[in-house]
Amino acid sequence: MTIFQKILDGEIPAHVVYEDERVLAFRDIHPAAPVHVLIIPRKPLIDVRAAEEEDALLLGHMILVSREVARREGVLESGYRLVINNGTDAGQEVFHLHLHVMGGARLGGLAG
Ligand code: DGP
């Protein structure tokens, strides 16, 4: 079981920013920007590669939820970045799909 599943199950705490019946959004424990929130599906998909066509609405919902997360975190107007890491070369550490929402400062280039 992943650490994010434990957060979904309420076994470990998280600073929840937004939730609905399909997703949970909480602050990243190691923020890479002044605002850094992770949006995860309640459905335990490993990453985008594991998604099926039937998950298209869920993936779209995650992206649209980022607007409400950004609004609540105060960066809707200033802008924010969305990132999904998929697998080893992307540096994925937690194998439960998550959408990074980062903002609150001028962010650097994409190369890590
Ligand atoms: P990624 O490299 O895309 O797999 O990013 C995983 C992120 O998850 C990383 O930025 C740190 C964050 N993270 C890991 N463990 C925890 C945790 O227990 N709580 C919270 N809130 N975030 C976590």
mmCIF file with all atom_site columns, C-alpha atoms and ligand atoms in Angstrom:
data_model
loop_
_atom_site.group_PDB
_atom_site.id
_atom_site.type_symbol
_atom_site.label_atom_id
_atom_site.label_alt_id
_atom_site.label_comp_id
_atom_site.label_asym_id
_atom_site.label_entity_id
_atom_site.label_seq_id
_atom_site.pdbx_PDB_ins_code
_atom_site.Cartn_x
_atom_site.Cartn_y
_atom_site.Cartn_z
_atom_site.occupancy
_atom_site.B_iso_or_equiv
_atom_site.pdbx_formal_charge
_atom_site.auth_seq_id
_atom_site.auth_comp_id
_atom_site.auth_asym_id
_atom_site.auth_atom_id
_atom_site.pdbx_PDB_model_num
ATOM   1   C CA  . MET A 1 1   ? 0.000   0.000  0.000   1.00 0.00 ? 1   MET A CA  1
ATOM   2   C CA  . THR A 1 2   ? 1.314   3.480  -0.862  1.00 0.00 ? 2   THR A CA  1
ATOM   3   C CA  . ILE A 1 3   ? 1.605   6.390  1.534   1.00 0.00 ? 3   ILE A CA  1
ATOM   4   C CA  . PHE A 1 4   ? -1.086  8.187  -0.466  1.00 0.00 ? 4   PHE A CA  1
ATOM   5   C CA  . GLN A 1 5   ? -3.501  5.298  0.025   1.00 0.00 ? 5   GLN A CA  1
ATOM   6   C CA  . LYS A 1 6   ? -2.884  5.665  3.759   1.00 0.00 ? 6   LYS A CA  1
ATOM   7   C CA  . ILE A 1 7   ? -3.728  9.360  3.481   1.00 0.00 ? 7   ILE A CA  1
ATOM   8   C CA  . LEU A 1 8   ? -6.917  8.478  1.564   1.00 0.00 ? 8   LEU A CA  1
ATOM   9   C CA  . ASP A 1 9   ? -7.814  5.946  4.257   1.00 0.00 ? 9   ASP A CA  1
ATOM   10  C CA  . GLY A 1 10  ? -7.180  8.479  7.028   1.00 0.00 ? 10  GLY A CA  1
ATOM   11  C CA  . GLU A 1 11  ? -4.375  6.382  8.496   1.00 0.00 ? 11  GLU A CA  1
ATOM   12  C CA  . ILE A 1 12  ? -1.855  9.218  8.284   1.00 0.00 ? 12  ILE A CA  1
ATOM   13  C CA  . PRO A 1 13  ? -2.623  12.932 8.406   1.00 0.00 ? 13  PRO A CA  1
ATOM   14  C CA  . ALA A 1 14  ? -2.376  15.443 5.589   1.00 0.00 ? 14  ALA A CA  1
ATOM   15  C CA  . HIS A 1 15  ? -3.226  19.110 5.173   1.00 0.00 ? 15  HIS A CA  1
ATOM   16  C CA  . VAL A 1 16  ? -6.252  18.677 2.915   1.00 0.00 ? 16  VAL A CA  1
ATOM   17  C CA  . VAL A 1 17  ? -7.003  21.608 0.609   1.00 0.00 ? 17  VAL A CA  1
ATOM   18  C CA  . TYR A 1 18  ? -9.899  20.131 -1.377  1.00 0.00 ? 18  TYR A CA  1
ATOM   19  C CA  . GLU A 1 19  ? -11.816 16.876 -1.620  1.00 0.00 ? 19  GLU A CA  1
ATOM   20  C CA  . ASP A 1 20  ? -14.773 15.427 -3.432  1.00 0.00 ? 20  ASP A CA  1
ATOM   21  C CA  . GLU A 1 21  ? -16.056 11.960 -4.275  1.00 0.00 ? 21  GLU A CA  1
ATOM   22  C CA  . ARG A 1 22  ? -13.357 11.387 -6.890  1.00 0.00 ? 22  ARG A CA  1
ATOM   23  C CA  . VAL A 1 23  ? -10.206 13.169 -5.709  1.00 0.00 ? 23  VAL A CA  1
ATOM   24  C CA  . LEU A 1 24  ? -8.311  14.397 -2.665  1.00 0.00 ? 24  LEU A CA  1
ATOM   25  C CA  . ALA A 1 25  ? -5.906  17.367 -2.698  1.00 0.00 ? 25  ALA A CA  1
ATOM   26  C CA  . PHE A 1 26  ? -3.367  17.970 0.059   1.00 0.00 ? 26  PHE A CA  1
ATOM   27  C CA  . ARG A 1 27  ? -0.160  19.947 0.599   1.00 0.00 ? 27  ARG A CA  1
ATOM   28  C CA  . ASP A 1 28  ? 3.113   18.292 -0.407  1.00 0.00 ? 28  ASP A CA  1
ATOM   29  C CA  . ILE A 1 29  ? 5.224   17.416 2.633   1.00 0.00 ? 29  ILE A CA  1
ATOM   30  C CA  . HIS A 1 30  ? 8.404   18.554 0.795   1.00 0.00 ? 30  HIS A CA  1
ATOM   31  C CA  . PRO A 1 31  ? 7.225   21.643 -1.087  1.00 0.00 ? 31  PRO A CA  1
ATOM   32  C CA  . ALA A 1 32  ? 9.242   22.608 -4.172  1.00 0.00 ? 32  ALA A CA  1
ATOM   33  C CA  . ALA A 1 33  ? 7.431   25.960 -4.407  1.00 0.00 ? 33  ALA A CA  1
ATOM   34  C CA  . PRO A 1 34  ? 5.653   28.287 -1.944  1.00 0.00 ? 34  PRO A CA  1
ATOM   35  C CA  . VAL A 1 35  ? 2.405   26.597 -2.990  1.00 0.00 ? 35  VAL A CA  1
ATOM   36  C CA  . HIS A 1 36  ? 2.731   22.870 -3.660  1.00 0.00 ? 36  HIS A CA  1
ATOM   37  C CA  . VAL A 1 37  ? -0.364  20.694 -3.553  1.00 0.00 ? 37  VAL A CA  1
ATOM   38  C CA  . LEU A 1 38  ? -0.896  17.140 -4.786  1.00 0.00 ? 38  LEU A CA  1
ATOM   39  C CA  . ILE A 1 39  ? -4.202  16.107 -6.342  1.00 0.00 ? 39  ILE A CA  1
ATOM   40  C CA  . ILE A 1 40  ? -4.768  12.362 -6.269  1.00 0.00 ? 40  ILE A CA  1
ATOM   41  C CA  . PRO A 1 41  ? -7.632  10.178 -7.484  1.00 0.00 ? 41  PRO A CA  1
ATOM   42  C CA  . ARG A 1 42  ? -9.379  8.031  -4.913  1.00 0.00 ? 42  ARG A CA  1
ATOM   43  C CA  . LYS A 1 43  ? -9.057  5.272  -7.503  1.00 0.00 ? 43  LYS A CA  1
ATOM   44  C CA  . PRO A 1 44  ? -5.606  3.716  -6.994  1.00 0.00 ? 44  PRO A CA  1
ATOM   45  C CA  . LEU A 1 45  ? -4.073  4.253  -10.448 1.00 0.00 ? 45  LEU A CA  1
ATOM   46  C CA  . ILE A 1 46  ? -0.272  3.946  -10.410 1.00 0.00 ? 46  ILE A CA  1
ATOM   47  C CA  . ASP A 1 47  ? 0.343   6.617  -13.032 1.00 0.00 ? 47  ASP A CA  1
ATOM   48  C CA  . VAL A 1 48  ? -0.967  7.904  -16.368 1.00 0.00 ? 48  VAL A CA  1
ATOM   49  C CA  . ARG A 1 49  ? 0.309   4.762  -18.085 1.00 0.00 ? 49  ARG A CA  1
ATOM   50  C CA  . ALA A 1 50  ? -2.054  2.667  -15.986 1.00 0.00 ? 50  ALA A CA  1
ATOM   51  C CA  . ALA A 1 51  ? -5.113  4.726  -16.928 1.00 0.00 ? 51  ALA A CA  1
ATOM   52  C CA  . GLU A 1 52  ? -7.736  3.366  -19.299 1.00 0.00 ? 52  GLU A CA  1
ATOM   53  C CA  . GLU A 1 53  ? -10.052 5.231  -21.642 1.00 0.00 ? 53  GLU A CA  1
ATOM   54  C CA  . GLU A 1 54  ? -12.734 4.926  -18.952 1.00 0.00 ? 54  GLU A CA  1
ATOM   55  C CA  . ASP A 1 55  ? -10.503 7.086  -16.708 1.00 0.00 ? 55  ASP A CA  1
ATOM   56  C CA  . ALA A 1 56  ? -10.513 10.024 -19.123 1.00 0.00 ? 56  ALA A CA  1
ATOM   57  C CA  . LEU A 1 57  ? -13.157 11.944 -17.185 1.00 0.00 ? 57  LEU A CA  1
ATOM   58  C CA  . LEU A 1 58  ? -11.289 11.347 -13.928 1.00 0.00 ? 58  LEU A CA  1
ATOM   59  C CA  . LEU A 1 59  ? -8.034  12.652 -15.422 1.00 0.00 ? 59  LEU A CA  1
ATOM   60  C CA  . GLY A 1 60  ? -9.845  15.691 -16.770 1.00 0.00 ? 60  GLY A CA  1
ATOM   61  C CA  . HIS A 1 61  ? -11.495 16.245 -13.414 1.00 0.00 ? 61  HIS A CA  1
ATOM   62  C CA  . MET A 1 62  ? -8.097  16.294 -11.707 1.00 0.00 ? 62  MET A CA  1
ATOM   63  C CA  . ILE A 1 63  ? -6.929  19.038 -14.058 1.00 0.00 ? 63  ILE A CA  1
ATOM   64  C CA  . LEU A 1 64  ? -10.085 21.097 -13.572 1.00 0.00 ? 64  LEU A CA  1
ATOM   65  C CA  . VAL A 1 65  ? -9.879  20.678 -9.770  1.00 0.00 ? 65  VAL A CA  1
ATOM   66  C CA  . SER A 1 66  ? -6.448  22.343 -9.965  1.00 0.00 ? 66  SER A CA  1
ATOM   67  C CA  . ARG A 1 67  ? -8.254  25.655 -10.569 1.00 0.00 ? 67  ARG A CA  1
ATOM   68  C CA  . GLU A 1 68  ? -10.141 25.408 -7.299  1.00 0.00 ? 68  GLU A CA  1
ATOM   69  C CA  . VAL A 1 69  ? -6.976  24.316 -5.494  1.00 0.00 ? 69  VAL A CA  1
ATOM   70  C CA  . ALA A 1 70  ? -5.126  27.299 -6.977  1.00 0.00 ? 70  ALA A CA  1
ATOM   71  C CA  . ARG A 1 71  ? -7.945  29.634 -5.960  1.00 0.00 ? 71  ARG A CA  1
ATOM   72  C CA  . ARG A 1 72  ? -7.946  28.330 -2.387  1.00 0.00 ? 72  ARG A CA  1
ATOM   73  C CA  . GLU A 1 73  ? -4.143  28.600 -2.174  1.00 0.00 ? 73  GLU A CA  1
ATOM   74  C CA  . GLY A 1 74  ? -4.183  32.147 -3.579  1.00 0.00 ? 74  GLY A CA  1
ATOM   75  C CA  . VAL A 1 75  ? -2.359  31.546 -6.853  1.00 0.00 ? 75  VAL A CA  1
ATOM   76  C CA  . LEU A 1 76  ? -5.184  31.423 -9.382  1.00 0.00 ? 76  LEU A CA  1
ATOM   77  C CA  . GLU A 1 77  ? -4.372  34.881 -10.760 1.00 0.00 ? 77  GLU A CA  1
ATOM   78  C CA  . SER A 1 78  ? -0.580  34.673 -10.515 1.00 0.00 ? 78  SER A CA  1
ATOM   79  C CA  . GLY A 1 79  ? -0.462  31.282 -12.202 1.00 0.00 ? 79  GLY A CA  1
ATOM   80  C CA  . TYR A 1 80  ? 0.645   27.787 -11.425 1.00 0.00 ? 80  TYR A CA  1
ATOM   81  C CA  . ARG A 1 81  ? 2.323   24.741 -12.926 1.00 0.00 ? 81  ARG A CA  1
ATOM   82  C CA  . LEU A 1 82  ? 0.867   21.249 -13.281 1.00 0.00 ? 82  LEU A CA  1
ATOM   83  C CA  . VAL A 1 83  ? 3.196   18.224 -13.330 1.00 0.00 ? 83  VAL A CA  1
ATOM   84  C CA  . ILE A 1 84  ? 2.635   14.471 -13.358 1.00 0.00 ? 84  ILE A CA  1
ATOM   85  C CA  . ASN A 1 85  ? 5.706   12.260 -12.949 1.00 0.00 ? 85  ASN A CA  1
ATOM   86  C CA  . ASN A 1 86  ? 5.359   8.839  -14.550 1.00 0.00 ? 86  ASN A CA  1
ATOM   87  C CA  . GLY A 1 87  ? 7.954   6.242  -13.693 1.00 0.00 ? 87  GLY A CA  1
ATOM   88  C CA  . THR A 1 88  ? 11.658  6.077  -13.003 1.00 0.00 ? 88  THR A CA  1
ATOM   89  C CA  . ASP A 1 89  ? 13.148  8.649  -15.350 1.00 0.00 ? 89  ASP A CA  1
ATOM   90  C CA  . ALA A 1 90  ? 10.548  11.211 -14.296 1.00 0.00 ? 90  ALA A CA  1
ATOM   91  C CA  . GLY A 1 91  ? 11.560  10.721 -10.665 1.00 0.00 ? 91  GLY A CA  1
ATOM   92  C CA  . GLN A 1 92  ? 8.229   9.337  -9.492  1.00 0.00 ? 92  GLN A CA  1
ATOM   93  C CA  . GLU A 1 93  ? 8.551   8.381  -5.833  1.00 0.00 ? 93  GLU A CA  1
ATOM   94  C CA  . VAL A 1 94  ? 4.996   7.500  -4.843  1.00 0.00 ? 94  VAL A CA  1
ATOM   95  C CA  . PHE A 1 95  ? 3.241   4.983  -7.067  1.00 0.00 ? 95  PHE A CA  1
ATOM   96  C CA  . HIS A 1 96  ? -0.247  6.388  -6.796  1.00 0.00 ? 96  HIS A CA  1
ATOM   97  C CA  . LEU A 1 97  ? -1.054  8.874  -9.560  1.00 0.00 ? 97  LEU A CA  1
ATOM   98  C CA  . HIS A 1 98  ? -0.689  12.477 -8.410  1.00 0.00 ? 98  HIS A CA  1
ATOM   99  C CA  . LEU A 1 99  ? -0.901  15.868 -10.081 1.00 0.00 ? 99  LEU A CA  1
ATOM   100 C CA  . HIS A 1 100 ? 1.525   18.435 -8.659  1.00 0.00 ? 100 HIS A CA  1
ATOM   101 C CA  . VAL A 1 101 ? 0.110   21.981 -8.422  1.00 0.00 ? 101 VAL A CA  1
ATOM   102 C CA  . MET A 1 102 ? 2.950   24.453 -7.889  1.00 0.00 ? 102 MET A CA  1
ATOM   103 C CA  . GLY A 1 103 ? 2.992   28.214 -7.696  1.00 0.00 ? 103 GLY A CA  1
ATOM   104 C CA  . GLY A 1 104 ? 3.476   31.235 -5.489  1.00 0.00 ? 104 GLY A CA  1
ATOM   105 C CA  . ALA A 1 105 ? 6.740   32.302 -7.154  1.00 0.00 ? 105 ALA A CA  1
ATOM   106 C CA  . ARG A 1 106 ? 8.350   32.520 -10.586 1.00 0.00 ? 106 ARG A CA  1
ATOM   107 C CA  . LEU A 1 107 ? 9.244   28.876 -11.204 1.00 0.00 ? 107 LEU A CA  1
ATOM   108 C CA  . GLY A 1 108 ? 12.400  27.794 -13.008 1.00 0.00 ? 108 GLY A CA  1
ATOM   109 C CA  . GLY A 1 109 ? 12.745  25.732 -16.147 1.00 0.00 ? 109 GLY A CA  1
ATOM   110 C CA  . LEU A 1 110 ? 11.316  22.250 -16.430 1.00 0.00 ? 110 LEU A CA  1
ATOM   111 C CA  . ALA A 1 111 ? 14.609  20.340 -16.484 1.00 0.00 ? 111 ALA A CA  1
ATOM   112 C CA  . GLY A 1 112 ? 15.343  18.804 -13.126 1.00 0.00 ? 112 GLY A CA  1
HETATM 113 P P1  . DGP B 2 .   ? 6.737   12.303 -7.142  1.00 0.00 ? 1   DGP B P1  1
HETATM 114 O O1  . DGP B 2 .   ? 8.214   12.502 -7.231  1.00 0.00 ? 1   DGP B O1  1
HETATM 115 O O2  . DGP B 2 .   ? 6.004   12.908 -8.320  1.00 0.00 ? 1   DGP B O2  1
HETATM 116 O O3  . DGP B 2 .   ? 6.356   10.864 -6.876  1.00 0.00 ? 1   DGP B O3  1
HETATM 117 O O4  . DGP B 2 .   ? 6.286   13.166 -5.894  1.00 0.00 ? 1   DGP B O4  1
HETATM 118 C C1  . DGP B 2 .   ? 5.873   12.633 -4.676  1.00 0.00 ? 1   DGP B C1  1
HETATM 119 C C2  . DGP B 2 .   ? 5.636   13.776 -3.733  1.00 0.00 ? 1   DGP B C2  1
HETATM 120 O O5  . DGP B 2 .   ? 4.948   13.280 -2.604  1.00 0.00 ? 1   DGP B O5  1
HETATM 121 C C3  . DGP B 2 .   ? 6.904   14.445 -3.216  1.00 0.00 ? 1   DGP B C3  1
HETATM 122 O O6  . DGP B 2 .   ? 6.925   15.798 -3.683  1.00 0.00 ? 1   DGP B O6  1
HETATM 123 C C4  . DGP B 2 .   ? 6.776   14.405 -1.702  1.00 0.00 ? 1   DGP B C4  1
HETATM 124 C C5  . DGP B 2 .   ? 5.340   14.012 -1.470  1.00 0.00 ? 1   DGP B C5  1
HETATM 125 N N1  . DGP B 2 .   ? 5.127   13.164 -0.318  1.00 0.00 ? 1   DGP B N1  1
HETATM 126 C C6  . DGP B 2 .   ? 5.746   11.979 -0.070  1.00 0.00 ? 1   DGP B C6  1
HETATM 127 N N2  . DGP B 2 .   ? 5.283   11.438 1.079   1.00 0.00 ? 1   DGP B N2  1
HETATM 128 C C7  . DGP B 2 .   ? 4.339   12.296 1.552   1.00 0.00 ? 1   DGP B C7  1
HETATM 129 C C8  . DGP B 2 .   ? 3.485   12.287 2.697   1.00 0.00 ? 1   DGP B C8  1
HETATM 130 O O7  . DGP B 2 .   ? 3.503   11.386 3.527   1.00 0.00 ? 1   DGP B O7  1
HETATM 131 N N3  . DGP B 2 .   ? 2.653   13.353 2.845   1.00 0.00 ? 1   DGP B N3  1
HETATM 132 C C9  . DGP B 2 .   ? 2.606   14.380 1.938   1.00 0.00 ? 1   DGP B C9  1
HETATM 133 N N4  . DGP B 2 .   ? 1.740   15.369 2.184   1.00 0.00 ? 1   DGP B N4  1
HETATM 134 N N5  . DGP B 2 .   ? 3.380   14.408 0.842   1.00 0.00 ? 1   DGP B N5  1
HETATM 135 C C10 . DGP B 2 .   ? 4.240   13.392 0.653   1.00 0.00 ? 1   DGP B C10 1
#
